[in-house]
PDB file of C-alpha atoms in Angstrom:
ATOM      1  CA  MET Y   1      73.303  89.191  32.948  1.00  0.00           C
ATOM      2  CA  ASN Y   2      74.895  88.157  36.079  1.00  0.00           C
ATOM      3  CA  ALA Y   3      73.174  84.805  35.893  1.00  0.00           C
ATOM      4  CA  SER Y   4      75.366  83.981  33.033  1.00  0.00           C
ATOM      5  CA  PRO Y   5      77.662  80.966  33.547  1.00  0.00           C
ATOM      6  CA  PHE Y   6      80.723  83.009  32.672  1.00  0.00           C
ATOM      7  CA  PHE Y   7      80.162  85.382  35.370  1.00  0.00           C
ATOM      8  CA  SER Y   8      80.544  82.772  38.005  1.00  0.00           C
ATOM      9  CA  SER Y   9      84.055  83.930  38.892  1.00  0.00           C
ATOM     10  CA  PRO Y  10      86.489  81.358  40.742  1.00  0.00           C
ATOM     11  CA  ASP Y  11      86.120  81.398  44.569  1.00  0.00           C
ATOM     12  CA  PRO Y  12      88.688  84.206  45.347  1.00  0.00           C
ATOM     13  CA  ALA Y  13      88.800  82.934  48.996  1.00  0.00           C
ATOM     14  CA  ARG Y  14      92.148  81.553  49.956  1.00  0.00           C
ATOM     15  CA  ARG Y  15      91.635  77.875  51.043  1.00  0.00           C
ATOM     16  CA  PRO Y  16      94.155  76.410  53.491  1.00  0.00           C
ATOM     17  CA  LEU Y  17      96.740  74.264  51.851  1.00  0.00           C
ATOM     18  CA  PRO Y  18      97.076  70.725  52.670  1.00  0.00           C
ATOM     19  CA  PRO Y  19      99.945  70.385  55.366  1.00  0.00           C
ATOM     20  CA  LEU Y  20     103.168  68.820  54.376  1.00  0.00           C
ATOM     21  CA  PRO Y  21     104.505  65.689  55.942  1.00  0.00           C
ATOM     22  CA  GLY Y  22     106.666  66.310  59.059  1.00  0.00           C
ATOM     23  CA  TRP Y  23     109.972  65.577  57.013  1.00  0.00           C
ATOM     24  CA  LEU Y  24     109.147  68.203  54.581  1.00  0.00           C
ATOM     25  CA  ALA Y  25     107.623  70.861  57.087  1.00  0.00           C
ATOM     26  CA  ASP Y  26     110.989  72.722  56.985  1.00  0.00           C
ATOM     27  CA  GLU Y  27     114.269  72.597  55.143  1.00  0.00           C
ATOM     28  CA  ALA Y  28     116.192  71.162  58.145  1.00  0.00           C
ATOM     29  CA  SER Y  29     114.009  68.262  58.538  1.00  0.00           C
ATOM     30  CA  LEU Y  30     114.296  67.501  54.842  1.00  0.00           C
ATOM     31  CA  ALA Y  31     118.004  67.923  55.059  1.00  0.00           C
ATOM     32  CA  ASP Y  32     118.141  65.323  57.980  1.00  0.00           C
ATOM     33  CA  GLU Y  33     116.003  62.974  55.767  1.00  0.00           C
ATOM     34  CA  ALA Y  34     118.193  63.294  52.907  1.00  0.00           C
ATOM     35  CA  VAL Y  35     121.171  62.443  54.867  1.00  0.00           C
ATOM     36  CA  LEU Y  36     119.552  59.228  56.299  1.00  0.00           C
ATOM     37  CA  PHE Y  37     118.716  58.101  52.917  1.00  0.00           C
ATOM     38  CA  GLY Y  38     122.020  58.867  51.734  1.00  0.00           C
ATOM     39  CA  LEU Y  39     123.736  56.839  54.514  1.00  0.00           C
ATOM     40  CA  SER Y  40     121.441  53.788  54.059  1.00  0.00           C
ATOM     41  CA  GLU Y  41     120.789  51.745  50.991  1.00  0.00           C
ATOM     42  CA  ALA Y  42     117.575  53.448  50.210  1.00  0.00           C
ATOM     43  CA  ARG Y  43     117.407  55.047  46.763  1.00  0.00           C
ATOM     44  CA  PRO Y  44     116.285  58.799  46.368  1.00  0.00           C
ATOM     45  CA  ASP Y  45     113.545  58.190  43.867  1.00  0.00           C
ATOM     46  CA  GLU Y  46     110.822  57.373  46.539  1.00  0.00           C
ATOM     47  CA  ARG Y  47     111.063  60.493  48.539  1.00  0.00           C
ATOM     48  CA  ILE Y  48     111.514  62.813  45.529  1.00  0.00           C
ATOM     49  CA  ALA Y  49     108.065  61.070  44.157  1.00  0.00           C
ATOM     50  CA  GLN Y  50     106.745  61.865  47.580  1.00  0.00           C
ATOM     51  CA  ILE Y  51     107.943  65.541  47.412  1.00  0.00           C
ATOM     52  CA  ARG Y  52     106.104  66.120  44.161  1.00  0.00           C
ATOM     53  CA  LEU Y  53     102.932  64.257  45.235  1.00  0.00           C
ATOM     54  CA  ALA Y  54     102.673  66.427  48.262  1.00  0.00           C
ATOM     55  CA  PHE Y  55     102.942  69.628  46.327  1.00  0.00           C
ATOM     56  CA  ALA Y  56     100.482  68.197  43.589  1.00  0.00           C
ATOM     57  CA  GLU Y  57      97.789  68.064  46.423  1.00  0.00           C
ATOM     58  CA  ARG Y  58      98.734  71.692  47.424  1.00  0.00           C
ATOM     59  CA  THR Y  59      98.278  72.897  43.566  1.00  0.00           C
ATOM     60  CA  ILE Y  60      95.516  70.826  42.379  1.00  0.00           C
ATOM     61  CA  ALA Y  61      92.710  73.464  43.583  1.00  0.00           C
ATOM     62  CA  LEU Y  62      94.867  76.096  42.066  1.00  0.00           C
ATOM     63  CA  GLU Y  63      95.009  74.267  38.807  1.00  0.00           C
ATOM     64  CA  LYS Y  64      91.229  73.875  38.740  1.00  0.00           C
ATOM     65  CA  GLN Y  65      90.758  77.565  39.404  1.00  0.00           C
ATOM     66  CA  ILE Y  66      93.123  78.512  36.740  1.00  0.00           C
ATOM     67  CA  GLU Y  67      91.546  76.185  34.265  1.00  0.00           C
ATOM     68  CA  GLN Y  68      87.899  77.569  35.167  1.00  0.00           C
ATOM     69  CA  ALA Y  69      89.107  81.207  34.964  1.00  0.00           C
ATOM     70  CA  GLN Y  70      90.661  80.730  31.545  1.00  0.00           C
ATOM     71  CA  GLU Y  71      87.384  78.931  30.024  1.00  0.00           C
ATOM     72  CA  GLN Y  72      85.427  81.838  31.466  1.00  0.00           C
ATOM     73  CA  VAL Y  73      87.943  84.315  29.890  1.00  0.00           C
ATOM     74  CA  GLY Y  74      87.255  82.602  26.643  1.00  0.00           C
ATOM     75  CA  GLU Y  75      83.401  82.528  26.942  1.00  0.00           C
ATOM     76  CA  LEU Y  76      83.649  86.403  27.764  1.00  0.00           C
ATOM     77  CA  ASN Y  77      85.790  87.112  24.761  1.00  0.00           C
ATOM     78  CA  LEU Y  78      83.148  85.428  22.360  1.00  0.00           C
ATOM     79  CA  ALA Y  79      80.495  87.315  24.152  1.00  0.00           C
ATOM     80  CA  ILE Y  80      82.340  90.717  23.821  1.00  0.00           C
ATOM     81  CA  GLU Y  81      82.925  89.951  19.831  1.00  0.00           C
ATOM     82  CA  ALA Y  82      79.318  89.101  19.492  1.00  0.00           C
ATOM     83  CA  ALA Y  83      78.231  92.285  21.156  1.00  0.00           C
ATOM     84  CA  GLN Y  84      80.691  94.283  19.360  1.00  0.00           C
ATOM     85  CA  SER Y  85      79.302  92.771  15.927  1.00  0.00           C
ATOM     86  CA  ARG Y  86      75.619  93.707  17.199  1.00  0.00           C
ATOM     87  CA  LEU Y  87      76.972  97.317  17.876  1.00  0.00           C
ATOM     88  CA  ILE Y  88      78.388  97.693  14.423  1.00  0.00           C
ATOM     89  CA  SER Y  89      75.162  96.364  12.713  1.00  0.00           C
ATOM     90  CA  LEU Y  90      73.232  98.804  14.899  1.00  0.00           C
ATOM     91  CA  ALA Y  91      75.512 101.596  13.950  1.00  0.00           C
ATOM     92  CA  ILE Y  92      74.649 101.289  10.202  1.00  0.00           C
ATOM     93  CA  PRO Y  93      72.024 104.035   9.557  1.00  0.00           C
ATOM     94  CA  PRO Y  94      68.665 103.170   7.961  1.00  0.00           C
ATOM     95  CA  PRO Y  95      67.407 104.595   4.660  1.00  0.00           C
ATOM     96  CA  THR Y  96      65.659 107.950   5.708  1.00  0.00           C
ATOM     97  CA  PRO Y  97      62.029 108.623   4.227  1.00  0.00           C
ATOM     98  CA  ASP Y  98      61.928 111.255   1.466  1.00  0.00           C
ATOM     99  CA  ALA Y  99      59.746 113.669   3.394  1.00  0.00           C
ATOM    100  CA  GLY Y 100      60.912 117.029   1.939  1.00  0.00           C
ATOM    101  CA  ARG Y 101      61.247 116.327  -1.640  1.00  0.00           C
ATOM    102  CA  TRP Y 102      57.973 117.053  -3.645  1.00  0.00           C
ATOM    103  CA  PHE Y 103      59.778 115.344  -6.513  1.00  0.00           C
ATOM    104  CA  SER Y 104      60.104 111.968  -5.015  1.00  0.00           C
ATOM    105  CA  VAL Y 105      58.788 108.859  -6.903  1.00  0.00           C
ATOM    106  CA  ALA Y 106      55.282 109.241  -5.564  1.00  0.00           C
ATOM    107  CA  GLY Y 107      55.306 112.971  -6.077  1.00  0.00           C
ATOM    108  CA  GLN Y 108      56.414 112.511  -9.813  1.00  0.00           C
ATOM    109  CA  ARG Y 109      53.842 110.156 -10.179  1.00  0.00           C
ATOM    110  CA  PHE Y 110      51.127 112.546  -8.694  1.00  0.00           C
ATOM    111  CA  LEU Y 111      52.309 115.231 -10.992  1.00  0.00           C
ATOM    112  CA  LEU Y 112      52.152 113.032 -14.000  1.00  0.00           C
ATOM    113  CA  ARG Y 113      48.524 111.717 -13.244  1.00  0.00           C
ATOM    114  CA  LEU Y 114      47.273 115.231 -12.566  1.00  0.00           C
ATOM    115  CA  GLY Y 115      48.801 116.535 -15.865  1.00  0.00           C
ATOM    116  CA  LEU Y 116      47.458 113.929 -18.064  1.00  0.00           C
ATOM    117  CA  SER Y 117      43.978 114.042 -16.413  1.00  0.00           C
ATOM    118  CA  LEU Y 118      43.829 117.870 -16.942  1.00  0.00           C
ATOM    119  CA  MET Y 119      45.074 117.669 -20.484  1.00  0.00           C
ATOM    120  CA  GLY Y 120      42.487 114.879 -21.103  1.00  0.00           C
ATOM    121  CA  SER Y 121      39.731 116.954 -19.798  1.00  0.00           C
ATOM    122  CA  VAL Y 122      40.576 120.176 -21.439  1.00  0.00           C
ATOM    123  CA  GLY Y 123      41.196 118.481 -24.855  1.00  0.00           C
ATOM    124  CA  ALA Y 124      38.039 116.494 -24.514  1.00  0.00           C
ATOM    125  CA  PHE Y 125      35.964 119.580 -23.509  1.00  0.00           C
ATOM    126  CA  PHE Y 126      37.095 121.888 -26.520  1.00  0.00           C
ATOM    127  CA  GLY Y 127      37.200 118.927 -29.018  1.00  0.00           C
ATOM    128  CA  VAL Y 128      33.740 117.821 -28.687  1.00  0.00           C
ATOM    129  CA  ASP Y 129      32.143 121.091 -27.363  1.00  0.00           C
ATOM    130  CA  THR Y 130      30.714 122.477 -30.782  1.00  0.00           C
ATOM    131  CA  LEU Y 131      29.368 118.985 -31.703  1.00  0.00           C
ATOM    132  CA  PHE Y 132      28.264 117.493 -28.540  1.00  0.00           C
ATOM    133  CA  PRO Y 133      27.893 120.027 -25.746  1.00  0.00           C
ATOM    134  CA  ALA Y 134      26.277 117.511 -23.417  1.00  0.00           C
ATOM    135  CA  ALA Y 135      28.871 114.960 -24.122  1.00  0.00           C
ATOM    136  CA  ALA Y 136      31.629 117.418 -23.288  1.00  0.00           C
ATOM    137  CA  ILE Y 137      30.127 118.488 -20.218  1.00  0.00           C
ATOM    138  CA  GLY Y 138      29.913 114.860 -19.073  1.00  0.00           C
ATOM    139  CA  LEU Y 139      33.563 114.534 -20.077  1.00  0.00           C
ATOM    140  CA  LEU Y 140      34.624 117.578 -18.167  1.00  0.00           C
ATOM    141  CA  LEU Y 141      32.808 116.112 -15.167  1.00  0.00           C
ATOM    142  CA  GLY Y 142      34.567 112.941 -15.563  1.00  0.00           C
ATOM    143  CA  GLY Y 143      37.844 114.788 -15.800  1.00  0.00           C
ATOM    144  CA  LEU Y 144      37.173 116.912 -12.480  1.00  0.00           C
ATOM    145  CA  VAL Y 145      36.149 113.349 -10.777  1.00  0.00           C
ATOM    146  CA  GLY Y 146      39.509 112.061 -11.975  1.00  0.00           C
ATOM    147  CA  VAL Y 147      41.301 115.228 -10.530  1.00  0.00           C
ATOM    148  CA  GLY Y 148      39.478 114.695  -7.391  1.00  0.00           C
ATOM    149  CA  GLY Y 149      40.527 111.098  -7.129  1.00  0.00           C
ATOM    150  CA  ILE Y 150      44.192 112.357  -7.770  1.00  0.00           C
ATOM    151  CA  GLY Y 151      43.617 114.949  -4.853  1.00  0.00           C
ATOM    152  CA  ALA Y 152      42.556 112.095  -2.718  1.00  0.00           C
ATOM    153  CA  ALA Y 153      45.597 110.069  -3.726  1.00  0.00           C
ATOM    154  CA  LEU Y 154      47.849 113.217  -2.652  1.00  0.00           C
ATOM    155  CA  ILE Y 155      46.084 113.325   0.587  1.00  0.00           C
ATOM    156  CA  ARG Y 156      46.704 109.642   1.191  1.00  0.00           C
ATOM    157  CA  TYR Y 157      50.360 109.914   0.189  1.00  0.00           C
ATOM    158  CA  SER Y 158      50.645 112.859   2.821  1.00  0.00           C
ATOM    159  CA  PHE Y 159      49.198 110.692   5.468  1.00  0.00           C
ATOM    160  CA  ASP Y 160      51.709 107.557   4.292  1.00  0.00           C
ATOM    161  CA  GLN Y 161      54.389 109.755   4.422  1.00  0.00           C
ATOM    162  CA  LYS Y 162      53.738 111.053   7.779  1.00  0.00           C
ATOM    163  CA  SER Y 163      53.259 107.279   8.990  1.00  0.00           C
ATOM    164  CA  ARG Y 164      56.487 106.424   7.360  1.00  0.00           C
ATOM    165  CA  LEU Y 165      58.233 109.566   9.163  1.00  0.00           C
ATOM    166  CA  GLU Y 166      56.625 108.436  12.557  1.00  0.00           C
ATOM    167  CA  GLN Y 167      57.885 104.924  12.012  1.00  0.00           C
ATOM    168  CA  HIS Y 168      61.320 105.985  11.167  1.00  0.00           C
ATOM    169  CA  ARG Y 169      61.406 108.113  14.459  1.00  0.00           C
ATOM    170  CA  THR Y 170      60.282 105.252  16.441  1.00  0.00           C
ATOM    171  CA  ALA Y 171      62.967 103.095  14.791  1.00  0.00           C
ATOM    172  CA  ARG Y 172      65.724 105.493  15.309  1.00  0.00           C
ATOM    173  CA  GLU Y 173      64.720 105.827  19.244  1.00  0.00           C
ATOM    174  CA  SER Y 174      64.433 102.044  19.583  1.00  0.00           C
ATOM    175  CA  LYS Y 175      67.942 101.864  17.871  1.00  0.00           C
ATOM    176  CA  ALA Y 176      69.410 104.275  20.105  1.00  0.00           C
ATOM    177  CA  ALA Y 177      68.134 102.497  23.128  1.00  0.00           C
ATOM    178  CA  GLN Y 178      69.583  99.210  21.811  1.00  0.00           C
ATOM    179  CA  LEU Y 179      72.909 100.988  21.229  1.00  0.00           C
ATOM    180  CA  THR Y 180      73.063 101.984  24.899  1.00  0.00           C
ATOM    181  CA  ARG Y 181      71.976  98.793  25.972  1.00  0.00           C
ATOM    182  CA  VAL Y 182      74.731  96.712  23.975  1.00  0.00           C
ATOM    183  CA  ASN Y 183      77.387  99.669  24.996  1.00  0.00           C
ATOM    184  CA  ALA Y 184      76.495  98.817  28.704  1.00  0.00           C
ATOM    185  CA  GLU Y 185      76.420  95.029  28.104  1.00  0.00           C
ATOM    186  CA  ILE Y 186      80.356  95.340  26.757  1.00  0.00           C
ATOM    187  CA  ILE Y 187      81.483  97.400  29.274  1.00  0.00           C
ATOM    188  CA  ASP Y 188      79.883  95.023  31.809  1.00  0.00           C
ATOM    189  CA  TYR Y 189      81.557  91.913  30.058  1.00  0.00           C
ATOM    190  CA  GLN Y 190      84.903  93.949  30.240  1.00  0.00           C
ATOM    191  CA  GLN Y 191      84.744  94.495  33.755  1.00  0.00           C
ATOM    192  CA  HIS Y 192      83.952  90.941  34.586  1.00  0.00           C
ATOM    193  CA  LYS Y 193      86.905  89.848  32.230  1.00  0.00           C
ATOM    194  CA  ALA Y 194      89.233  92.208  34.089  1.00  0.00           C
ATOM    195  CA  ASN Y 195      88.185  90.706  37.390  1.00  0.00           C
ATOM    196  CA  LEU Y 196      88.744  87.159  36.070  1.00  0.00           C
ATOM    197  CA  ILE Y 197      92.057  87.932  34.802  1.00  0.00           C
ATOM    198  CA  ASN Y 198      93.066  89.488  37.974  1.00  0.00           C
ATOM    199  CA  GLU Y 199      92.015  86.195  39.847  1.00  0.00           C
ATOM    200  CA  LEU Y 200      93.750  84.148  37.160  1.00  0.00           C
ATOM    201  CA  TYR Y 201      96.975  86.028  37.683  1.00  0.00           C
ATOM    202  CA  GLN Y 202      96.629  85.557  41.380  1.00  0.00           C
ATOM    203  CA  HIS Y 203      96.027  81.649  41.177  1.00  0.00           C
ATOM    204  CA  GLU Y 204      98.880  81.481  38.545  1.00  0.00           C
ATOM    205  CA  ALA Y 205     101.216  83.225  41.070  1.00  0.00           C
ATOM    206  CA  GLY Y 206     100.098  81.019  43.994  1.00  0.00           C
ATOM    207  CA  ARG Y 207     100.671  77.925  41.768  1.00  0.00           C
ATOM    208  CA  ASP Y 208     103.992  78.912  40.620  1.00  0.00           C
ATOM    209  CA  ALA Y 209     105.055  79.768  44.064  1.00  0.00           C
ATOM    210  CA  GLN Y 210     104.422  76.172  45.179  1.00  0.00           C
ATOM    211  CA  TYR Y 211     106.281  74.749  42.031  1.00  0.00           C
ATOM    212  CA  ALA Y 212     109.059  76.854  43.035  1.00  0.00           C
ATOM    213  CA  HIS Y 213     109.138  75.661  46.691  1.00  0.00           C
ATOM    214  CA  ARG Y 214     108.641  72.089  45.618  1.00  0.00           C
ATOM    215  CA  ASP Y 215     111.645  72.355  43.111  1.00  0.00           C
ATOM    216  CA  ARG Y 216     113.840  74.072  45.763  1.00  0.00           C
ATOM    217  CA  LEU Y 217     113.287  71.180  48.089  1.00  0.00           C
ATOM    218  CA  VAL Y 218     113.847  68.469  45.453  1.00  0.00           C
ATOM    219  CA  ARG Y 219     117.312  70.102  44.850  1.00  0.00           C
ATOM    220  CA  LEU Y 220     117.961  70.335  48.636  1.00  0.00           C
ATOM    221  CA  PHE Y 221     117.260  66.675  49.090  1.00  0.00           C
ATOM    222  CA  GLU Y 222     119.204  65.403  46.187  1.00  0.00           C
ATOM    223  CA  SER Y 223     122.255  67.654  47.175  1.00  0.00           C
ATOM    224  CA  GLU Y 224     122.355  66.329  50.808  1.00  0.00           C
ATOM    225  CA  PHE Y 225     121.429  62.798  49.745  1.00  0.00           C
ATOM    226  CA  ASP Y 226     124.415  63.043  47.190  1.00  0.00           C
ATOM    227  CA  LEU Y 227     126.677  64.295  49.938  1.00  0.00           C
ATOM    228  CA  ALA Y 228     125.777  61.581  52.365  1.00  0.00           C
ATOM    229  CA  ARG Y 229     126.043  58.824  50.078  1.00  0.00           C
ATOM    230  CA  SER Y 230     129.616  60.217  48.735  1.00  0.00           C
ATOM    231  CA  LEU Y 231     130.484  60.082  52.523  1.00  0.00           C
ATOM    232  CA  ARG Y 232     129.196  56.639  53.077  1.00  0.00           C
ATOM    233  CA  TYR Y 233     131.296  55.335  50.080  1.00  0.00           C
ATOM    234  CA  SER Y 234     134.199  57.202  51.407  1.00  0.00           C
ATOM    235  CA  LEU Y 235     133.867  55.332  54.753  1.00  0.00           C
ATOM    236  CA  LYS Y 236     133.009  52.103  53.184  1.00  0.00           C
ATOM    237  CA  PRO Y 237     134.717  51.772  49.743  1.00  0.00           C
ATOM    238  CA  ASP Y 238     133.292  48.314  49.131  1.00  0.00           C
ATOM    239  CA  ASP Y 239     129.772  49.808  49.245  1.00  0.00           C
ATOM    240  CA  ALA Y 240     130.505  51.916  46.320  1.00  0.00           C
ATOM    241  CA  PRO Y 241     128.942  50.850  43.049  1.00  0.00           C
ATOM    242  CA  TYR Y 242     131.234  49.263  40.434  1.00  0.00           C
ATOM    243  CA  VAL Y 243     132.353  51.989  37.761  1.00  0.00           C
TER     244      VAL Y 243
END
């Protein structure tokens, strides 16, 4: 089972993140960069785009791992549903052979044939005995042969019934083994799913932490840039944009 593609869980090892540029390495360096941009003619859009790009490079591997884990969890859900469906179908008991009842369909047929044969033999014997003794004896022997045939049929029915009971026992044991195997399969699927979900949460937490860090640095840059640009305009009113 471990060879199944949805058991190849994402690599849990923490890969080293790409380093940030020097001006993004710490908040003090970023603040200095924002002040320089604010005091110059440069627009902030370029640096903000570079901040987002730097963090996109740090989260791309996590995004792939998250996508892979989500796909594998979906495949495991389908596998669990299929196994549970097999479990339900196996839980339906098969029809039990009617071993202990003498008046089953086969038993009723046997009694009917036996009664008709005896009645025919006795009737034929007493009906023609006075006129045709030899014929009566022949009819009686024929009836006895018929009874013997019915007896052989009862023996054959008994063996057939034993065979059906043995087949039912074998089928029941096979079904019990299948139930055990499918239950173990479902447990295995659920354990792998729990591991995948745990790894998925870890990857999502790492990605969200990078997003939060990125947004904090973007806000810091914008704040320091606006402050420096306001200072520049206050020192050189002519440079201020026309409002």
